[in-house]
XYZ file of C-alpha atoms in Angstrom:
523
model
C 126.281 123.393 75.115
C 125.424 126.754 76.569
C 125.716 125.912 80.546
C 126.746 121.980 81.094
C 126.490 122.569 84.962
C 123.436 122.478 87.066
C 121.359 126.236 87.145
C 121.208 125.465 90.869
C 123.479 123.408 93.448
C 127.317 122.232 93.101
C 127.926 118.830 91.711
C 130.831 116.903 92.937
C 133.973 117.840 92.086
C 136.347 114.909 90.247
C 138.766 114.586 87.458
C 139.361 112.011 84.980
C 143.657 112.514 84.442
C 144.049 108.939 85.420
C 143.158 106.762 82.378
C 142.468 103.979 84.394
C 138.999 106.197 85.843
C 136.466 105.341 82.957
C 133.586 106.933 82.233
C 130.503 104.552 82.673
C 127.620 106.283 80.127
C 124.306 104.908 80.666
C 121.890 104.778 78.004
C 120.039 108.084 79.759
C 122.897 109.789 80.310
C 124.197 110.141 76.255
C 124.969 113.965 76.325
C 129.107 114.322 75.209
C 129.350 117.387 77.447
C 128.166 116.448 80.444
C 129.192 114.763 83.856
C 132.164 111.944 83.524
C 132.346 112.013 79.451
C 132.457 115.639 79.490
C 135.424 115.664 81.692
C 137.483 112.933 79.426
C 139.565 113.359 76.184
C 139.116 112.082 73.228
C 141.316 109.355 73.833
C 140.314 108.161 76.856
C 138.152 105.151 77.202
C 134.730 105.016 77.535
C 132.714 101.597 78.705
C 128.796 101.199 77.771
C 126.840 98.085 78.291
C 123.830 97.607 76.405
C 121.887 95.078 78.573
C 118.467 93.493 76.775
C 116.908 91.697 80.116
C 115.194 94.734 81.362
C 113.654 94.940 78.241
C 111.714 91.629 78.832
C 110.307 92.954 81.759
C 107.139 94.529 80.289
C 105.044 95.122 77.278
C 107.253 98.219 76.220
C 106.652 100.317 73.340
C 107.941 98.914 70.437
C 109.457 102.783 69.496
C 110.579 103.326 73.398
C 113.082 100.525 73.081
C 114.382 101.453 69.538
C 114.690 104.667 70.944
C 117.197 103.441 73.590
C 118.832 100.803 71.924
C 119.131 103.253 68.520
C 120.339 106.327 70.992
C 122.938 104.095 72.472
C 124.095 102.560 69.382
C 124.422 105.895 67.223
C 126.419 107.568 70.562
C 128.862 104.472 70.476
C 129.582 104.981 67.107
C 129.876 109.173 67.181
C 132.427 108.730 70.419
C 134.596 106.292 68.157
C 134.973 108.731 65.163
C 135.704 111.227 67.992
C 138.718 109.443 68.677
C 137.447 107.864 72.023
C 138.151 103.762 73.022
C 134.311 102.632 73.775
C 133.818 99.828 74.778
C 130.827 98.820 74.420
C 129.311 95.192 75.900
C 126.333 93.349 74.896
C 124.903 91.597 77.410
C 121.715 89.840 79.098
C 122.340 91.264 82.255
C 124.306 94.430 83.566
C 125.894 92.141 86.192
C 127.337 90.041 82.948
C 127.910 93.128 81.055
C 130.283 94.182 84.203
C 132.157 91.129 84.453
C 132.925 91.249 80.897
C 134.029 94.769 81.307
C 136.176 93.974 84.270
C 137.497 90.543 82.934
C 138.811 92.923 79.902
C 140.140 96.013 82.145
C 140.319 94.902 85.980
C 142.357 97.329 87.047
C 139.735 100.607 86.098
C 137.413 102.138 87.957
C 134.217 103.285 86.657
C 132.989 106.661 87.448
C 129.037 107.130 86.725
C 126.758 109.376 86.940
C 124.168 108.402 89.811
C 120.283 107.143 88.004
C 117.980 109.253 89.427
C 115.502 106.274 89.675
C 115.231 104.858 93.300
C 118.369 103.043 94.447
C 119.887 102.806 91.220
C 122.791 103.863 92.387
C 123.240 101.255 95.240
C 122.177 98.638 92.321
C 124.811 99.133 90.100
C 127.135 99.546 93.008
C 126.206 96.199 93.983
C 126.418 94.994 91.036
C 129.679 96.264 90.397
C 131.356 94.721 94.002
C 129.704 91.605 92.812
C 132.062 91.364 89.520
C 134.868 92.620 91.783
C 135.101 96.055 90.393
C 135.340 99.222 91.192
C 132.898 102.205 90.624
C 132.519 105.947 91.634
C 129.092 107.415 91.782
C 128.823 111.240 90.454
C 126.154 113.753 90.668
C 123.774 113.635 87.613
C 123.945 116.760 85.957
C 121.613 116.441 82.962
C 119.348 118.379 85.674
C 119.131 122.094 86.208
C 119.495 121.850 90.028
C 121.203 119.143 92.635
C 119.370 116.949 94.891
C 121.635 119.071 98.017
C 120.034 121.971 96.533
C 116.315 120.992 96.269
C 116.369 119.653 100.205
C 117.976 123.191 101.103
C 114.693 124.336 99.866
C 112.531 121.878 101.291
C 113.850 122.229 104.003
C 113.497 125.382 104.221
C 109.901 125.269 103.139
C 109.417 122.451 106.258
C 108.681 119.900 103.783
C 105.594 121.288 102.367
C 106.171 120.161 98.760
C 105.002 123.038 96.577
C 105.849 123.005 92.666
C 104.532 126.647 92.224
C 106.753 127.871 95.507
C 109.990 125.479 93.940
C 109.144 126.967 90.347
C 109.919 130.655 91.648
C 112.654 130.017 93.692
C 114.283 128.234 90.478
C 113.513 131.285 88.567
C 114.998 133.302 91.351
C 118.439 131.063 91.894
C 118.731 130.952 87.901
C 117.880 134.235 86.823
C 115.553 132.982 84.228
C 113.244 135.307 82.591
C 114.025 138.046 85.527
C 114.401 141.457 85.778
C 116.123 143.332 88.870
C 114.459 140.465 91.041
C 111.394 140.564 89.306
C 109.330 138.010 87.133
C 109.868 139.680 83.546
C 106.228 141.064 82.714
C 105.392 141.084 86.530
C 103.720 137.601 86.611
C 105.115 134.285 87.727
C 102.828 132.017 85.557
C 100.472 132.910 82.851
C 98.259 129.744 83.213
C 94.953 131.439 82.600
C 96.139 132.867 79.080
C 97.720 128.646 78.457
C 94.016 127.151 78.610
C 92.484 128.507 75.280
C 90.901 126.088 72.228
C 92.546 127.004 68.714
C 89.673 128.123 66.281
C 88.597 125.749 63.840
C 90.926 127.250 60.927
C 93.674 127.072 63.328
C 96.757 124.994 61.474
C 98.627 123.277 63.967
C 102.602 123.900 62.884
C 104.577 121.432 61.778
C 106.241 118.460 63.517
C 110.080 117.739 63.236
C 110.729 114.124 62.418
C 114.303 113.177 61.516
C 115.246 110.926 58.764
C 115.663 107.094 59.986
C 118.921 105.921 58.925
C 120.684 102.684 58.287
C 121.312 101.832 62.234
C 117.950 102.898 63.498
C 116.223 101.048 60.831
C 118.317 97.593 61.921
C 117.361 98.687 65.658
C 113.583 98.689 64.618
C 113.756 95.212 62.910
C 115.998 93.774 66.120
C 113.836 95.490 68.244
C 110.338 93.810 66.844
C 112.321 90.230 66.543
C 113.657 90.088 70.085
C 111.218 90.980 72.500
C 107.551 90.935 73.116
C 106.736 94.685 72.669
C 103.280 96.527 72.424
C 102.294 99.482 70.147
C 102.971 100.307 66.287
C 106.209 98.672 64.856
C 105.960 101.696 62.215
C 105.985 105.368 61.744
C 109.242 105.484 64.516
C 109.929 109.249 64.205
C 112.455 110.604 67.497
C 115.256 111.640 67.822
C 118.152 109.474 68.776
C 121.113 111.600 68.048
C 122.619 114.395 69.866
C 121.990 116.718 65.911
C 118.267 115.046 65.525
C 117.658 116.418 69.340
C 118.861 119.757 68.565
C 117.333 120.391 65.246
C 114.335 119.146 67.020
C 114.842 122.194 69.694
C 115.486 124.260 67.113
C 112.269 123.324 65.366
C 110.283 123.694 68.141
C 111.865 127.210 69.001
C 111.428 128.391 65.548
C 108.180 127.033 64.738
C 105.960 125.678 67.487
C 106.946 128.123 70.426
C 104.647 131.077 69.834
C 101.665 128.364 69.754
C 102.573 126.301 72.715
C 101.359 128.832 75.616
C 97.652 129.385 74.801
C 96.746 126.033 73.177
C 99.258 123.725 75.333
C 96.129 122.783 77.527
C 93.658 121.960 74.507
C 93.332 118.436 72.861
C 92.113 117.617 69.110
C 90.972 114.146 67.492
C 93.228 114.305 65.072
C 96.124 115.769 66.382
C 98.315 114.363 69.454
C 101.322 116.627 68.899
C 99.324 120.239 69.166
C 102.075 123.039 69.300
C 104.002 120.968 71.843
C 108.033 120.953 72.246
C 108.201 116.938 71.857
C 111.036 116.886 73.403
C 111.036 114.447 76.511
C 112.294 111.715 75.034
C 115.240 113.224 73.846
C 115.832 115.551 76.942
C 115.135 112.143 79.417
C 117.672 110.109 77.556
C 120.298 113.462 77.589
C 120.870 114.016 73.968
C 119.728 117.359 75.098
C 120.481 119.279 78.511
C 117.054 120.944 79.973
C 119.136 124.158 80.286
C 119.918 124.272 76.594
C 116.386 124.406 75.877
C 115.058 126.559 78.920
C 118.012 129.011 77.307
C 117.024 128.661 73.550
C 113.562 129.371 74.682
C 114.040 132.613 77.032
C 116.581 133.703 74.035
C 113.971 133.697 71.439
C 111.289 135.708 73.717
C 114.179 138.360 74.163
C 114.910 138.553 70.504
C 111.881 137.769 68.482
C 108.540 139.321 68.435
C 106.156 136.662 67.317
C 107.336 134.795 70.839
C 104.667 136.266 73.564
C 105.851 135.575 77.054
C 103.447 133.244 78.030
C 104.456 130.678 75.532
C 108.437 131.558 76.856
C 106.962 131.483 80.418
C 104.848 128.036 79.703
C 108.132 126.225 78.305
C 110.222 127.019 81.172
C 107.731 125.858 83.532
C 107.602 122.613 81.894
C 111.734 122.556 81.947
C 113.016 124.377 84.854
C 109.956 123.417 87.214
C 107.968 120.647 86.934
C 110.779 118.264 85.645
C 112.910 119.042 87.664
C 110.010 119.212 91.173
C 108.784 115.628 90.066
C 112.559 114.271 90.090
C 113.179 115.629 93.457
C 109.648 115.171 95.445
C 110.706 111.197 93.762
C 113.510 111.021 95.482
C 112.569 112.177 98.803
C 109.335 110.046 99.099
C 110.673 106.753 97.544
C 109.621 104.010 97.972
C 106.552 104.641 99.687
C 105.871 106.980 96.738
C 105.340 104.024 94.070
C 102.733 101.549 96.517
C 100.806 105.017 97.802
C 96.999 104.748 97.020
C 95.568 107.150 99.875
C 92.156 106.424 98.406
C 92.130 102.706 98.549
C 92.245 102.389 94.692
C 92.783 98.971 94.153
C 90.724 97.778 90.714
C 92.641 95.959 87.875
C 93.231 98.504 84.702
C 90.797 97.859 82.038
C 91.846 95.834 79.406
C 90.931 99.201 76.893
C 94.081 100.538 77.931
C 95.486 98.273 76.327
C 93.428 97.409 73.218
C 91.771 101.099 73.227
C 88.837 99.270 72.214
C 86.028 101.368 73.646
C 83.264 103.743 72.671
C 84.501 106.709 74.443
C 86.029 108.362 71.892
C 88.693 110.475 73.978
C 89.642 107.628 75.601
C 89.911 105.928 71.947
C 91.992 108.331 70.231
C 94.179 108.903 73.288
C 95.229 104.927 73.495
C 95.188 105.216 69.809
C 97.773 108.381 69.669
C 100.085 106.313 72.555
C 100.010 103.101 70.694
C 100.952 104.257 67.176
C 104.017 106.729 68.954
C 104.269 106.307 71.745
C 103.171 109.777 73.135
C 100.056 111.452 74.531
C 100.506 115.261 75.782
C 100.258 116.253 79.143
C 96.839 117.054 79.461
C 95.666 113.906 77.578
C 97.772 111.994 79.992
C 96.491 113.984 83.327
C 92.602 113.733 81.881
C 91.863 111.484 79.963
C 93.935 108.278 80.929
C 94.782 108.851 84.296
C 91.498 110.810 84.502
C 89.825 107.949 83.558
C 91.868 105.342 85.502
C 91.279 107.654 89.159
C 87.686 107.601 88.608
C 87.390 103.992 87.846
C 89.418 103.591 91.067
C 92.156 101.760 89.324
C 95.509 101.169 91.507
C 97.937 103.716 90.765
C 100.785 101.176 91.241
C 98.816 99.255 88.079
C 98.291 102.464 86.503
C 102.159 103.499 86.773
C 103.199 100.032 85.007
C 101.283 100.798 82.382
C 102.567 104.788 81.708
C 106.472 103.142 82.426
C 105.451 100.985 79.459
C 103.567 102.534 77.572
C 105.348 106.427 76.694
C 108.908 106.696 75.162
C 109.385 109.390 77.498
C 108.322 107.419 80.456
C 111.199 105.842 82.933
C 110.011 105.243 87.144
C 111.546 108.343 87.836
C 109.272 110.186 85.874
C 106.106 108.730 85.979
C 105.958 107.764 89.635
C 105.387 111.390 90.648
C 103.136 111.948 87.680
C 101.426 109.143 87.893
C 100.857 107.747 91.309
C 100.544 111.461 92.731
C 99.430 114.035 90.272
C 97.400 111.805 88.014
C 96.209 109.337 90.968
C 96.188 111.658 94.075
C 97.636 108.454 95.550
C 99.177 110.066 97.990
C 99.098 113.879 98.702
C 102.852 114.389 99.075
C 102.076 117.318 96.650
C 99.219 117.150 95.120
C 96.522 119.266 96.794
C 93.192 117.921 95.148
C 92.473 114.632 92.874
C 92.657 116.114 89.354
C 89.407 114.510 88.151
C 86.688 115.890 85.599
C 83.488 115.003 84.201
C 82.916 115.228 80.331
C 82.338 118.573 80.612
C 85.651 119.548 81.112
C 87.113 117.406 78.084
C 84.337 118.993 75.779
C 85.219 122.112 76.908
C 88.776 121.623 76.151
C 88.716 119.166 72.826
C 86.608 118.177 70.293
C 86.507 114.484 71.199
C 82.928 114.673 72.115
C 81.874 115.825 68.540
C 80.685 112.642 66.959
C 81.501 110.290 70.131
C 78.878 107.327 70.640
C 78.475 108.918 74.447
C 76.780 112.333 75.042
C 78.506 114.243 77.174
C 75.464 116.378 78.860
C 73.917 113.040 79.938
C 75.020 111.560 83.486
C 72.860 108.279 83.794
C 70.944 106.099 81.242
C 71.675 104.310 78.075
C 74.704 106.835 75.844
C 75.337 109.320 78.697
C 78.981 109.778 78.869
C 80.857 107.183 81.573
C 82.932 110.388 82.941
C 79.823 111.736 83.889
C 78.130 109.030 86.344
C 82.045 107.944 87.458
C 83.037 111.205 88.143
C 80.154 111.347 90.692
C 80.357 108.193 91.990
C 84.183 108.835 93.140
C 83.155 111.898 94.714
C 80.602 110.108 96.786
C 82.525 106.948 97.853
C 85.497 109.416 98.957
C 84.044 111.429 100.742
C 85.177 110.688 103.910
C 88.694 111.726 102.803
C 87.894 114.558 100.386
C 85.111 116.314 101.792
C 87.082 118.076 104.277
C 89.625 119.506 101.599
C 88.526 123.448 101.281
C 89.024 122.936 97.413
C 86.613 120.526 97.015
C 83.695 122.016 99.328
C 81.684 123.214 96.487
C 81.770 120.140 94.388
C 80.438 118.757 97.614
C 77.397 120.582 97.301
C 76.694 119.514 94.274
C 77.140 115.958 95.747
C 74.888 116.542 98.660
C 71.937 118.183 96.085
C 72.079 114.826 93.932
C 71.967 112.986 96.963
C 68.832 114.687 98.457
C 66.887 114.432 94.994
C 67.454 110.504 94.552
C 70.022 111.399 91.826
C 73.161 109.530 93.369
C 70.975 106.025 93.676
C 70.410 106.398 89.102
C 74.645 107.283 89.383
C 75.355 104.094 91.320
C 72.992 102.192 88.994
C 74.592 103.722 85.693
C 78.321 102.581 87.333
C 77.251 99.188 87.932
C 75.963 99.097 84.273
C 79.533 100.800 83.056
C 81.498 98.032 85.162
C 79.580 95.381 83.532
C 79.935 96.831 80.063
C 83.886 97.017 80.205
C 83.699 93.292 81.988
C 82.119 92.315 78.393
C 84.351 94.580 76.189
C 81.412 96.655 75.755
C 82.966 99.976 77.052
């Protein structure tokens, strides 16, 4: 572990000397070094509780709860060959996971790291009084920066939540990729060299995917016996050890770095994993720390020449920035965050989310991608699903279940911000414009549209494309709220041209048609 402290902030200071103060480690918080198990000996004792009822709760992934369970199970047993005293409960509930804990050792006090989902702290708290207990709530520090530091910023900024503005003034506090003060190569983002479409000889590199032992295989089988899961019970390929995630870094590092910056924005049929790090799921449960990779990343740029600096730059972003904006803009707007739908969204998802049965071949392949691992990339999940979901005027709340579900990376933390805001524009905390597109934009950027049932250069009639007529029907029934945003004045134009020529009437007609076609799983 390179840096096992937050890049920016102090976390609370605390010792564990006293072998009655236990460290607590969650099933997202399984990095050795870090926070309450980093401060204990091997020795000490260590309490985990794997509890199955939130697991009933939804429709999860069949691979995002073997990833959990398997991560949890394969840390227990690494800590006991360390020499460490785990004890580790099986339970229904937390609440009877605790009392077990406490019936066994009633005079410790747990010391956890705080969840940084909304009021998961004061839950397990509460939980914890319940089973008369004690517990000590710690600053999480599988983040680069502290809550205490992100509202000295925003405050600072008078609230005026800003990833690009938070994404420099991480790079200044940390030091990443600077020089005397300065942005190495003199820009702060090289977004407009990240949106190219590999050539059609391009050979996407290969994917890591660690061997499935003994353990994870019983986890799988448990897993697909015990609860009512969705997606593929095969083909489970991520990491769930603390080696697995770091040969994974390493892969990615060594062999899919120099790729990610130009083609990290472009989508193919055939190919859901691109030159991306794949790396959430292991950096969201912490097997890895987001400064270990943000470090092996701006290492290789400085030492290897086949690394260009806007695939370094385009990594960091995703690590330093936006992970760590979305966890922070979460916990300052919660809980109005989750229920926001400025637009009035407030249709049922389609049932193709689900069964990706549908015509629309983007659409298709993306479901199809998520339901066989459990994984989209970014910009398939920005526009194409939630894309998709916005302009069909789905609620975000609905459309947030479904991501928490759905993804292995996904917890409410996570998606809430993603979803509801970025993906939804449900309520402008951040997001400046609704990121919406017709087809024009995804067969620009992919090759979905080659072969698809639905032409994308057609807006209304029988086999134009549904972005096409959806995308202008959402502009026109929210226009009272969007027309006055100065990035969306030209589209307007556009609007008020099809409008004067007749052209919106044949784009209501073509929805209505679209609406009854998915109503008859005809879509």
């Amino acid at each position: 572990m390179t840096q096992p402290r937050p890049v920016v902030g102090t976390p609370d200071e605390y010792d564990l000397d006293d072998p009655n103060r236990v460290p607590w480690v969650l099933g997202t918080h399984l990095h050795p070094e870090v926070g309450p198990l980093g401060r204990a000996s091997a020795g000490s004792r260590v309490c985990m509780i794997e509890a199955r009822g939130f697991a009933r709760r939804k429709p999860y992934h069949h691979h995002k709860l073997t990833l959990v369970f398997a991560a949890m199970r394969h840390a227990r047993d690494e800590l006991r060959e360390a020499g460490y005293e785990v004890e580790y409960v099986r339970a229904e509930t937390f609440r009877g996971g605790l009392a077990t804990y406490f019936d066994r050792h009633h005079e410790d006090t747990l010391v956890a790291m705080r969840s940084p989902s909304h009021r998961g702290g004061d839950r397990f708290r509460d939980l914890v009084d319940a089973v008369g207990g004690d517990l000590e709530l710690v600053t999480n520090e599988l983040f680069c920066s502290t809550p205490e530091a992100f509202d000295e910023w925003a405050d600072s900024e008078g609230d005026q939540f800003r990833h690009e503005e938070f994404y420099r003034w991480m790079r200044r506090e940390s030091g990443v990729l600077m020089a005397d003060g300065e942005p190495v190569g003199g820009e702060w983002n090289f977004d407009e060299a990240n949106r190219e479409v590999p050539p059609d000889d391009w050979e996407p590199p290969p994917v890591y995917e660690p061997e499935r032992d003994d353990l994870t295989r019983e986890v799988a089988a448990w897993v697909a016996d015990e609860f009512d899961t969705w997606g593929s019970t095969e083909g489970f390929a991520w990491p769930v050890t603390r080696a697995d995630a770091l040969a994974a870094l390493d892969h990615f590092v060594a062999e899919r770095l120099p790729d990610f910056g130009p083609y990290q924005d472009a989508m193919r049929a055939d190919d859901p994993a691109m030159a991306h790090a794949l790396l959430s799921p292991a950096v969201n449960l912490g097997l890895v720390h987001p400064w270990e990779a943000v470090t092996a990343v701006e290492d290789a740029y400085e030492s290897r020449a086949d690394v260009p600096l806007n695939s370094a730059e385009g990594a960091v972003r995703q690590f330093l920035g936006w992970r760590e904006f979305v966890r922070h803009v979460y916990e300052r707007t919660m809980p109005g965050l989750a229920d926001a739908s400025r637009l009035g969204a407030d249709r049922p998802l389609p049932d193709l989310f689900w069964s990706g049965d549908t015509d629309m071949a983007c659409v298709a392949g993306t479901v199809g991608d998520v339901y066989e691992r459990g994984y989209a990339h970014h910009i398939q999940r920005l526009m194409i699903l939630a894309n998709l979901a916005t302009l069909w005027g789905v609620d975000p709340a609905e459309l947030n279940e479904w991501f928490h579900a759905t993804f292995v990376d996904a917890y409410h933390w996570v998606t809430t911000p993603n979803v509801v805001e970025m993906g939804s524009y449900g309520s402008g905390v951040f997001a400046t414009k609704p990121y919406v597109a017709s087809a024009n934009y995804v067969d620009r950027m992919s090759d979905y549209c080659e072969g698809c049932a639905y032409d994308p250069d057609r807006t209304t009639g029988k086999g134009a494309c549904p972005l096409n007529a959806l995308y202008w029907d959402f502009l026109a029934r929210n226009e009272d709220e969007l027309r006055s945003n100065r990035r969306m004045s030209l589209v307007y134009g556009h609007v008020d041209d099809k409008r004067a020529d007749g052209e919106l009437d044949e784009v209501y007609q073509r929805v209505s048609e679209l609406r009854t076609m998915e109503a008859e799983g005809d879509l």
